[in-house]
XYZ file of C-alpha atoms in Angstrom:
666
model
C 114.292 19.257 215.368
C 117.206 16.834 215.301
C 117.572 17.026 211.535
C 117.503 20.786 211.780
C 120.823 20.746 213.562
C 122.294 18.722 210.741
C 121.129 21.509 208.462
C 122.917 24.024 210.687
C 126.259 22.399 209.892
C 127.123 21.203 213.400
C 130.026 18.935 212.609
C 131.579 17.833 215.873
C 135.087 16.640 216.657
C 136.082 13.172 217.844
C 136.704 12.602 221.560
C 139.498 10.221 222.623
C 138.496 7.873 225.409
C 140.032 8.775 228.746
C 138.043 6.612 231.094
C 139.968 3.331 231.310
C 137.420 1.219 233.179
C 134.614 2.563 231.030
C 136.489 2.616 227.732
C 134.237 0.154 225.926
C 131.072 1.878 227.160
C 132.379 5.324 226.280
C 133.443 4.165 222.827
C 129.950 2.874 222.184
C 128.504 6.230 223.266
C 131.036 8.043 221.092
C 129.950 6.027 218.088
C 126.337 7.021 218.694
C 127.416 10.616 219.234
C 129.345 10.762 215.958
C 126.256 9.399 214.183
C 124.215 12.258 215.761
C 122.321 9.579 217.715
C 122.136 11.857 220.731
C 119.415 10.009 222.631
C 121.400 6.757 223.014
C 124.574 8.730 223.636
C 122.911 10.672 226.472
C 121.820 7.470 228.194
C 125.363 6.068 228.170
C 127.202 9.294 229.108
C 124.711 9.958 231.904
C 125.178 6.515 233.439
C 128.958 6.865 233.348
C 128.765 10.350 234.892
C 126.385 9.219 237.652
C 128.858 6.473 238.583
C 131.411 9.162 239.402
C 133.524 9.042 236.264
C 134.105 12.635 235.208
C 136.366 14.348 232.710
C 136.150 17.535 230.642
C 135.636 15.470 227.494
C 132.780 13.515 229.041
C 131.109 16.740 230.212
C 131.568 18.303 226.781
C 129.908 15.360 225.075
C 127.095 15.072 227.585
C 126.405 18.813 227.502
C 126.448 18.855 223.701
C 124.218 15.801 223.445
C 121.638 17.511 225.671
C 122.039 20.813 223.819
C 121.697 19.409 220.309
C 118.733 17.350 221.459
C 117.043 20.585 222.693
C 117.172 19.455 226.326
C 118.434 22.853 227.450
C 117.389 22.491 231.073
C 119.641 19.446 231.364
C 122.440 20.996 229.263
C 122.811 24.178 231.350
C 124.090 22.620 234.630
C 126.489 20.334 232.726
C 127.966 23.298 230.869
C 128.160 25.286 234.119
C 130.109 22.481 235.801
C 132.388 22.259 232.762
C 133.094 26.005 232.789
C 133.553 26.198 236.557
C 135.950 23.249 236.885
C 137.827 23.323 233.581
C 137.827 27.008 232.680
C 141.425 27.065 231.420
C 140.820 24.487 228.675
C 137.326 25.499 227.570
C 136.894 27.069 224.143
C 134.442 29.965 223.519
C 131.868 27.802 221.746
C 130.996 26.043 225.029
C 130.507 29.421 226.731
C 128.194 30.403 223.883
C 126.111 27.215 224.136
C 125.881 27.690 227.902
C 124.518 31.216 227.353
C 122.012 29.940 224.791
C 120.850 27.168 227.109
C 120.359 29.708 229.910
C 118.289 31.997 227.684
C 116.109 29.116 226.580
C 115.190 28.315 230.174
C 114.602 32.006 230.973
C 117.774 32.720 232.967
C 118.503 35.968 231.116
C 120.792 37.687 233.636
C 123.043 34.636 233.890
C 122.900 34.349 230.104
C 124.033 37.964 229.738
C 127.029 37.283 231.985
C 127.933 34.229 229.922
C 127.617 36.215 226.680
C 129.861 38.936 228.106
C 132.405 36.242 228.876
C 132.041 34.890 225.339
C 132.486 38.374 223.826
C 135.657 38.884 225.859
C 137.095 35.518 224.802
C 136.412 36.206 221.118
C 137.271 39.936 221.177
C 133.859 40.589 219.639
C 133.575 44.371 220.063
C 130.251 44.502 218.205
C 128.747 42.016 220.663
C 130.155 43.997 223.592
C 128.344 47.069 222.269
C 125.067 45.190 221.831
C 125.322 43.740 225.329
C 125.779 47.233 226.751
C 122.260 48.030 225.556
C 119.051 46.690 227.065
C 118.361 44.291 224.211
C 115.438 42.633 226.019
C 113.705 46.021 226.207
C 114.234 46.535 222.481
C 112.785 43.076 221.760
C 109.792 43.882 223.939
C 109.183 47.102 221.986
C 108.922 45.079 218.767
C 106.690 42.426 220.319
C 102.935 41.934 220.117
C 102.611 42.647 216.388
C 101.596 39.179 215.227
C 98.499 37.032 215.667
C 99.463 33.343 215.517
C 97.358 30.453 214.284
C 97.978 26.741 214.227
C 98.925 25.362 210.838
C 96.337 22.619 210.159
C 98.768 20.420 208.237
C 101.288 19.809 211.020
C 102.058 16.248 212.036
C 103.424 14.692 215.202
C 106.823 14.654 213.519
C 108.966 17.531 212.209
C 107.353 20.102 209.888
C 109.204 23.276 208.923
C 110.676 25.356 206.045
C 107.460 26.726 204.488
C 107.794 28.510 201.139
C 105.132 30.132 198.969
C 104.065 28.051 195.962
C 101.095 28.892 193.745
C 98.004 29.113 196.024
C 99.717 27.182 198.780
C 102.988 26.126 200.303
C 105.874 23.750 199.970
C 107.320 22.582 203.273
C 109.666 19.939 204.656
C 108.559 17.044 206.855
C 109.635 13.627 208.088
C 106.013 12.483 208.578
C 105.463 8.775 208.136
C 104.300 8.239 204.581
C 105.079 4.549 204.307
C 108.826 4.726 203.676
C 110.716 1.527 204.471
C 112.728 1.375 207.677
C 116.020 1.257 205.798
C 115.471 4.886 204.897
C 115.048 5.973 208.494
C 117.608 8.241 210.114
C 119.660 7.129 213.117
C 118.957 10.260 215.142
C 115.461 9.332 216.121
C 114.356 6.438 213.871
C 112.176 8.864 211.897
C 111.901 9.079 208.135
C 114.236 11.321 206.257
C 112.923 14.783 205.404
C 110.982 15.162 202.172
C 109.311 18.104 200.452
C 105.506 18.291 200.499
C 102.980 20.675 198.977
C 99.616 21.832 200.219
C 96.918 24.255 199.088
C 96.378 26.421 202.177
C 93.140 27.833 200.737
C 91.482 24.446 201.159
C 91.092 23.699 197.465
C 92.793 20.343 197.920
C 90.471 19.206 200.712
C 93.201 19.470 203.339
C 95.398 16.897 201.637
C 99.177 17.018 201.677
C 101.096 15.650 198.695
C 104.688 14.747 197.983
C 106.241 17.384 195.749
C 107.015 14.780 193.077
C 103.315 14.160 192.458
C 101.960 15.349 189.124
C 100.666 18.917 189.224
C 97.555 17.683 187.392
C 96.857 14.690 189.620
C 96.782 13.838 193.323
C 98.790 11.131 194.994
C 95.693 9.290 196.015
C 94.159 9.346 192.550
C 94.476 6.441 190.176
C 97.030 7.534 187.600
C 96.509 6.600 184.003
C 99.220 4.689 182.193
C 100.215 7.897 180.381
C 100.384 9.853 183.647
C 102.443 7.134 185.260
C 104.936 7.296 182.414
C 105.210 11.028 182.970
C 106.405 10.589 186.553
C 110.175 11.117 186.803
C 112.364 8.125 187.475
C 113.372 7.673 191.095
C 116.939 8.823 190.451
C 115.678 12.102 189.014
C 113.007 13.004 191.554
C 113.302 15.832 194.049
C 112.611 13.627 197.069
C 115.393 11.096 197.557
C 116.408 8.550 200.192
C 118.009 11.397 202.150
C 117.112 14.872 203.424
C 115.320 17.494 201.334
C 114.392 20.662 203.160
C 114.205 24.353 202.268
C 112.979 25.381 198.821
C 112.024 28.379 196.715
C 110.202 28.477 193.358
C 110.434 31.249 190.772
C 107.343 33.361 190.101
C 106.677 31.672 186.767
C 106.645 28.288 188.517
C 109.242 26.818 186.182
C 112.343 26.620 188.412
C 112.845 25.326 191.942
C 115.927 25.644 194.137
C 116.014 23.264 197.107
C 118.337 21.841 199.747
C 119.358 18.205 199.820
C 122.109 16.043 201.235
C 125.009 15.539 198.822
C 123.062 12.977 196.792
C 122.590 12.867 193.035
C 121.808 10.165 190.470
C 121.416 7.556 193.182
C 124.831 8.209 194.731
C 125.719 9.753 198.089
C 128.970 11.712 198.452
C 130.985 12.507 201.613
C 133.847 14.797 202.544
C 137.224 13.597 203.822
C 135.837 13.270 207.351
C 132.999 11.064 206.133
C 130.308 13.751 206.519
C 127.566 14.060 203.916
C 127.291 17.782 203.319
C 124.318 19.824 202.131
C 123.913 21.230 198.642
C 121.463 23.387 196.718
C 119.913 21.765 193.674
C 117.893 23.157 190.806
C 114.851 21.488 189.242
C 112.757 22.402 186.193
C 109.001 22.015 185.775
C 108.273 20.143 182.521
C 104.808 18.814 181.654
C 103.597 19.060 185.243
C 106.569 17.317 186.893
C 109.808 18.476 188.443
C 112.780 17.045 186.560
C 116.291 17.882 185.237
C 117.709 18.016 188.747
C 121.207 19.502 188.811
C 123.402 20.832 191.582
C 124.515 24.465 191.571
C 128.138 25.085 190.508
C 129.284 26.687 193.762
C 128.400 23.611 195.831
C 131.248 21.612 197.327
C 131.856 18.212 198.879
C 133.957 20.008 201.536
C 131.360 22.414 202.954
C 127.594 22.864 203.032
C 125.469 25.175 200.890
C 121.779 25.315 201.826
C 118.490 27.192 202.312
C 117.971 29.141 199.064
C 115.974 32.380 198.810
C 115.419 34.686 195.830
C 115.542 38.474 195.580
C 112.340 40.179 194.349
C 113.712 40.475 190.806
C 114.993 36.860 190.989
C 118.446 37.995 189.855
C 120.080 37.181 193.199
C 120.073 33.926 195.149
C 120.616 34.114 198.905
C 121.703 31.058 200.881
C 123.466 29.822 204.028
C 126.882 28.181 204.045
C 129.957 27.392 206.115
C 132.218 27.840 203.090
C 135.673 29.436 203.494
C 135.326 33.100 204.362
C 132.470 32.507 206.805
C 132.445 34.393 210.105
C 130.743 31.656 212.091
C 129.232 28.185 211.939
C 127.066 29.322 209.032
C 126.716 32.681 207.270
C 124.305 34.247 204.798
C 125.732 34.618 201.284
C 124.441 35.901 197.955
C 125.244 34.925 194.381
C 124.155 36.599 191.167
C 122.006 34.652 188.696
C 123.190 35.648 185.250
C 120.876 36.192 182.282
C 122.046 32.969 180.676
C 121.245 30.922 183.781
C 124.833 30.728 185.029
C 125.937 31.967 188.445
C 128.465 34.497 189.674
C 130.819 34.170 192.627
C 129.240 33.839 196.104
C 129.646 36.917 198.316
C 129.399 36.991 202.114
C 126.842 39.569 203.321
C 129.308 40.884 205.876
C 129.787 41.360 209.592
C 126.656 43.444 210.222
C 124.461 40.464 209.356
C 126.769 37.525 210.049
C 128.281 36.714 213.443
C 130.642 34.049 214.744
C 127.616 31.832 215.449
C 124.756 30.704 213.146
C 122.936 32.809 210.574
C 120.676 30.753 208.340
C 117.282 30.401 206.590
C 117.177 33.709 204.636
C 113.998 35.146 203.110
C 113.750 38.411 201.124
C 110.489 40.368 200.769
C 109.248 42.478 197.866
C 110.314 45.567 199.843
C 113.897 44.284 200.159
C 113.718 43.275 203.799
C 115.918 40.315 204.645
C 114.548 37.995 207.334
C 116.811 35.275 208.703
C 117.335 33.072 211.746
C 120.296 33.546 214.069
C 121.587 32.605 217.478
C 124.530 35.014 217.160
C 122.453 38.187 217.418
C 120.932 38.768 220.833
C 117.564 37.102 221.238
C 115.281 35.172 223.551
C 117.070 31.838 223.219
C 117.930 29.329 220.535
C 117.371 30.636 217.028
C 115.430 33.900 216.744
C 114.065 35.589 213.633
C 115.724 38.890 212.698
C 115.205 41.462 209.952
C 117.267 44.123 208.184
C 116.910 46.369 205.149
C 119.028 45.470 202.147
C 117.863 47.975 199.521
C 120.425 49.447 197.123
C 122.500 46.289 197.537
C 123.770 47.521 200.913
C 124.092 45.169 203.883
C 125.074 47.525 206.696
C 121.706 48.478 208.170
C 120.879 47.580 211.802
C 119.608 44.055 212.485
C 116.334 43.965 214.437
C 114.759 41.141 216.451
C 111.118 40.808 215.281
C 109.970 40.152 218.851
C 107.329 37.939 220.429
C 105.307 35.860 219.664
C 107.304 34.951 216.554
C 110.365 34.516 218.754
C 110.429 32.430 221.893
C 113.030 30.824 224.181
C 113.228 27.956 221.653
C 114.273 27.696 218.017
C 112.224 29.946 215.715
C 113.166 29.900 212.059
C 112.153 29.648 208.345
C 110.122 32.881 208.475
C 108.262 33.986 205.313
C 105.729 36.795 204.786
C 103.538 38.180 201.992
C 103.748 41.950 202.464
C 100.577 42.595 200.470
C 98.404 40.519 202.809
C 100.658 40.799 205.920
C 100.269 37.027 206.278
C 103.041 34.511 206.622
C 104.461 31.378 208.213
C 107.394 30.257 210.318
C 108.521 27.161 212.194
C 109.403 26.563 215.822
C 110.143 23.747 218.228
C 108.391 25.515 221.134
C 106.756 23.228 223.664
C 103.115 23.843 222.719
C 103.543 22.318 219.267
C 102.136 19.075 217.939
C 105.468 17.641 216.771
C 109.181 18.153 217.099
C 109.017 21.202 214.806
C 105.745 22.839 213.823
C 104.722 25.409 211.254
C 102.705 28.391 212.513
C 100.616 30.797 210.447
C 100.529 34.463 211.432
C 98.980 37.813 210.577
C 101.159 40.895 211.050
C 98.946 43.475 212.768
C 101.407 46.380 212.608
C 104.543 46.797 210.510
C 107.979 46.119 211.891
C 109.858 49.357 212.470
C 113.366 48.708 211.284
C 116.156 50.980 212.393
C 117.449 52.791 209.339
C 120.817 54.482 209.495
C 121.926 56.522 206.503
C 125.489 57.726 206.160
C 125.943 61.243 204.821
C 129.374 62.476 203.773
C 130.730 65.451 201.890
C 132.827 68.608 202.001
C 132.175 72.237 202.856
C 133.720 74.873 200.579
C 133.711 78.596 199.956
C 131.327 79.138 197.058
C 133.438 81.816 195.401
C 136.994 80.623 196.019
C 136.178 76.877 196.202
C 138.475 76.728 199.228
C 137.830 73.865 201.673
C 136.488 75.206 204.969
C 137.984 73.722 208.116
C 135.936 73.543 211.359
C 132.666 74.320 209.640
C 129.703 72.879 211.543
C 127.461 70.312 209.845
C 124.388 69.196 211.767
C 121.322 67.004 211.288
C 117.957 68.610 212.037
C 114.864 66.404 212.064
C 111.404 67.312 210.807
C 110.537 68.666 214.274
C 113.387 71.185 213.910
C 115.424 69.416 216.590
C 119.173 68.981 216.188
C 119.951 65.267 216.471
C 123.594 65.098 215.410
C 126.474 67.413 214.519
C 130.137 67.348 213.585
C 132.910 69.751 212.549
C 134.723 69.431 209.236
C 138.273 68.103 209.435
C 141.483 69.605 208.036
C 140.354 68.570 204.546
C 136.950 70.207 204.900
C 135.286 66.781 205.102
C 132.494 65.537 207.347
C 130.708 62.244 208.002
C 127.377 61.860 209.813
C 124.607 59.324 210.332
C 120.888 60.037 210.367
C 117.641 58.152 210.907
C 116.344 57.472 207.383
C 112.909 56.375 208.636
C 112.063 60.080 208.496
C 113.072 63.168 206.553
C 116.021 65.227 207.777
C 117.752 68.515 207.023
C 121.529 68.539 206.677
C 122.841 72.030 207.465
C 126.321 73.523 207.129
C 127.347 76.781 208.792
C 130.450 78.788 209.614
C 131.110 82.232 211.010
C 131.202 84.810 208.234
C 129.107 82.637 205.912
C 125.426 82.255 205.156
C 124.243 78.782 206.356
C 123.141 76.293 203.703
C 121.014 73.176 204.069
C 119.616 70.294 202.036
C 116.551 68.145 202.746
C 116.905 64.355 202.573
C 113.554 62.497 202.504
C 113.108 59.149 204.224
C 114.761 56.339 202.321
C 116.076 52.785 202.501
C 119.457 53.969 203.729
C 121.510 54.401 200.571
C 124.633 56.436 201.471
C 124.438 60.055 200.332
C 127.091 62.597 199.376
C 126.099 66.194 200.122
C 128.678 68.881 199.330
C 128.104 72.429 200.570
C 129.308 75.651 198.940
C 128.816 78.456 201.457
C 128.468 82.069 200.445
C 130.307 84.760 202.300
C 128.155 87.068 204.340
C 129.951 90.114 202.864
C 127.547 92.422 204.639
C 129.499 91.503 207.748
C 132.506 93.238 206.163
C 132.701 96.972 206.747
C 133.936 100.051 204.961
C 137.594 99.728 204.081
C 137.742 95.926 204.297
C 139.485 94.105 201.467
C 136.837 91.981 199.709
C 139.555 89.704 198.359
C 140.524 88.789 201.909
C 136.895 88.256 202.954
C 136.440 85.962 199.965
C 139.837 84.399 200.617
C 140.899 85.079 197.026
C 144.340 84.716 195.620
C 146.154 88.032 195.082
C 145.655 89.754 191.704
C 149.156 90.098 190.239
C 150.516 91.877 187.145
C 153.582 91.302 185.024
C 156.499 93.751 185.174
C 155.738 97.005 183.324
C 152.337 95.693 182.177
C 148.730 96.425 183.125
C 146.806 93.831 181.124
C 144.809 91.227 183.050
C 146.687 87.913 183.335
C 144.728 84.624 183.026
C 145.343 83.741 186.677
C 144.137 87.182 187.731
C 141.054 86.817 185.537
C 139.940 83.784 187.543
C 140.097 85.731 190.804
C 138.363 88.825 189.377
C 135.524 86.564 188.228
C 135.003 85.609 191.878
C 134.709 89.283 192.828
C 132.198 89.745 190.011
C 130.186 86.769 191.313
C 130.064 88.360 194.775
C 128.878 91.688 193.338
C 126.181 89.911 191.337
C 125.069 88.144 194.511
C 124.946 91.384 196.518
C 123.607 94.207 194.273
C 124.241 96.892 196.917
C 127.926 96.096 197.150
C 130.300 98.805 195.867
C 134.057 98.475 195.703
C 137.153 100.486 194.935
C 140.034 98.859 193.064
C 143.404 99.905 194.494
C 146.412 99.006 192.330
C 150.093 98.982 193.295
C 153.523 98.564 191.708
C 156.935 97.512 192.921
C 159.751 100.055 193.526
C 161.575 99.553 190.273
C 161.234 102.507 187.875
C 160.741 106.156 188.831
C 157.911 107.250 191.077
C 155.886 109.104 188.439
C 155.989 106.140 186.054
C 154.923 103.750 188.800
C 152.009 105.986 189.763
C 150.845 106.081 186.123
C 151.281 102.305 185.776
C 149.252 101.590 188.907
C 146.436 103.845 187.710
C 146.378 101.956 184.411
C 146.238 98.635 186.314
C 143.337 99.830 188.464
C 141.495 101.149 185.446
C 142.136 97.902 183.503
C 140.618 95.911 186.353
C 137.531 98.159 186.506
C 137.129 98.074 182.713
C 137.253 94.285 182.793
C 134.496 94.170 185.427
C 132.329 96.668 183.521
C 132.736 94.555 180.410
C 131.422 91.607 182.413
C 128.244 93.468 183.396
C 129.052 95.317 186.631
C 127.577 98.841 186.634
C 130.142 101.647 186.460
C 128.537 103.493 189.397
C 129.436 100.578 191.661
C 133.141 100.765 190.888
C 135.979 103.168 191.657
C 139.707 102.907 191.050
C 142.934 104.482 192.279
C 146.609 103.845 191.685
C 149.146 104.185 194.484
C 152.363 103.454 192.598
C 155.045 102.270 195.014
C 153.637 104.121 198.023
C 152.307 101.010 199.870
C 154.959 98.338 199.538
C 154.331 95.081 201.447
C 157.997 94.346 202.166
C 161.457 95.913 202.397
C 161.946 96.122 198.608
C 162.047 99.931 198.357
C 164.327 102.025 196.152
C 167.974 100.950 196.328
C 167.250 97.580 198.030
C 168.223 94.450 196.124
C 165.296 91.961 196.100
C 164.397 88.841 194.221
C 161.839 88.823 191.419
C 159.474 86.904 193.677
C 159.582 89.591 196.364
C 159.021 92.387 193.828
C 156.020 90.402 192.475
C 154.309 90.610 195.867
C 154.019 94.368 195.497
C 152.467 94.355 191.972
C 148.903 93.760 193.085
C 145.301 94.957 193.196
C 142.950 95.215 196.168
C 139.148 95.366 196.250
C 138.081 97.706 199.030
C 134.448 97.756 200.181
C 132.932 101.237 199.978
C 130.463 102.610 202.473
């Protein structure tokens, strides 16, 4: 598992020596530490510490050396001492590692307290919310859905990163295959990681082959001269003198994406700090061999890009990176694969998926479920496997821990599954394994129930007037006719709600004086929905003598001075009255028309009668039966303001009196 931490981008800072009498010893330990040789570093730091030489830097290094070497039981008390004695100078990452170490050894209550402290130090409100819930209970509810089996091809070394390939798998291993010692890594004197392939159906007689072997021949077979010539040259093979790990192959078997140290054409490259970063490379299958190895254009010598995964349509590549714009030590990103084989610009999947810790090893299923490993989301300890829905190119659905026995107090990662067979594989460094990391096969016995939250937004309006309705109620009613959520529209007539999209729901809008309206939303993958409501007035609630225009909240019907023809603005409002009468066939109305005070009384009475009759004639012409309409003119008898005879008023005030009303008849 030591190499795995290299793949997680744990690049540690240099510690100045502060122990004078032990300076030479500490410097030697620091050198080992900087080389990720944690075992030798632990031995030296421990001896110095046991002799009574203590400093925050020494405790940091000793705690980290234990932690990164998966000796969590030893790391926890060192971190505790560091936090208790040197609290004022400790950064949040040490609090986080302390919490992770506690979880790994089963001290969950103490781990929760440490995580609460970490959330406070980092102002992580999302983590505070998650900690307020009983996350262990949620994990337990998702547990017990997998039957595990030992993977027969594990070794006593490190085996992980399975990926589907033809009838079998490709995986990464540092098993001893005869490499010379000069290629061994300083962490643990084990071989560098290489990619291997195996036929898990047994067709290859349980033999494991290097990925660079010919597809038409086995490594142990005697190759003909022609076949030997077909093998790629060493500089252009997938497996190099350094690490190769995670991989994914396209469905047609012609393209592979894989992770490797920054090494190409026989040369190794480092960043300014001297660290060899990780990159994703692409290889092409030609005549049974992988060749034409090139690095992807968004790689960098300054940060790591690793652990490729493809979307079901193979138009999107997912990967992990600590590139600028990351939330934590490593985040999940995506990049579009263009039709011409070029790539778009990498995009971070966002704060719902990524945390300020590690998110890595993505895998996407045919049903658009993203599985990934994380120690930033709440789990059982170390890396846990999590899942979330990503359909419709949305990345805001809840993240769910897949539960036991996939997850354990140790590192569990590189999860893959075939949804048609419900069979898959993952890796773990749990204690019952054969090697440092082991691959496990599993059968999913019941599907994972992912939380699915769908956002529904919209407006509520009057159907006739199109006016936005304020304080209308919008509620969610599930298929059992139970109200599960509700909200009132704001001053703009808008609402926003969330519902559980694992089931169908009714969205209902209602308001006093209106007939309720609802729309059914079937279960979905969570794509946001816009549902606008247009409520119809319950005009039956109006009584004899009520003004229909007021019930429908219409604009006033106005006329020009000395005219009775229907103006265009008035026509729009009369159409709304017509729509209401078509909706309610029993509705009868009387049109009352009025004038202003200018002109003599007899003329104004005649003019108002003409206006009322013109309005009725217009409605009859539009299909309203004559026996449902009456009209009457009132002249200047019912003025709305002080503008009577002899009073000087503005044109605007006189306009207010030239109007029609629509009175409901009994």
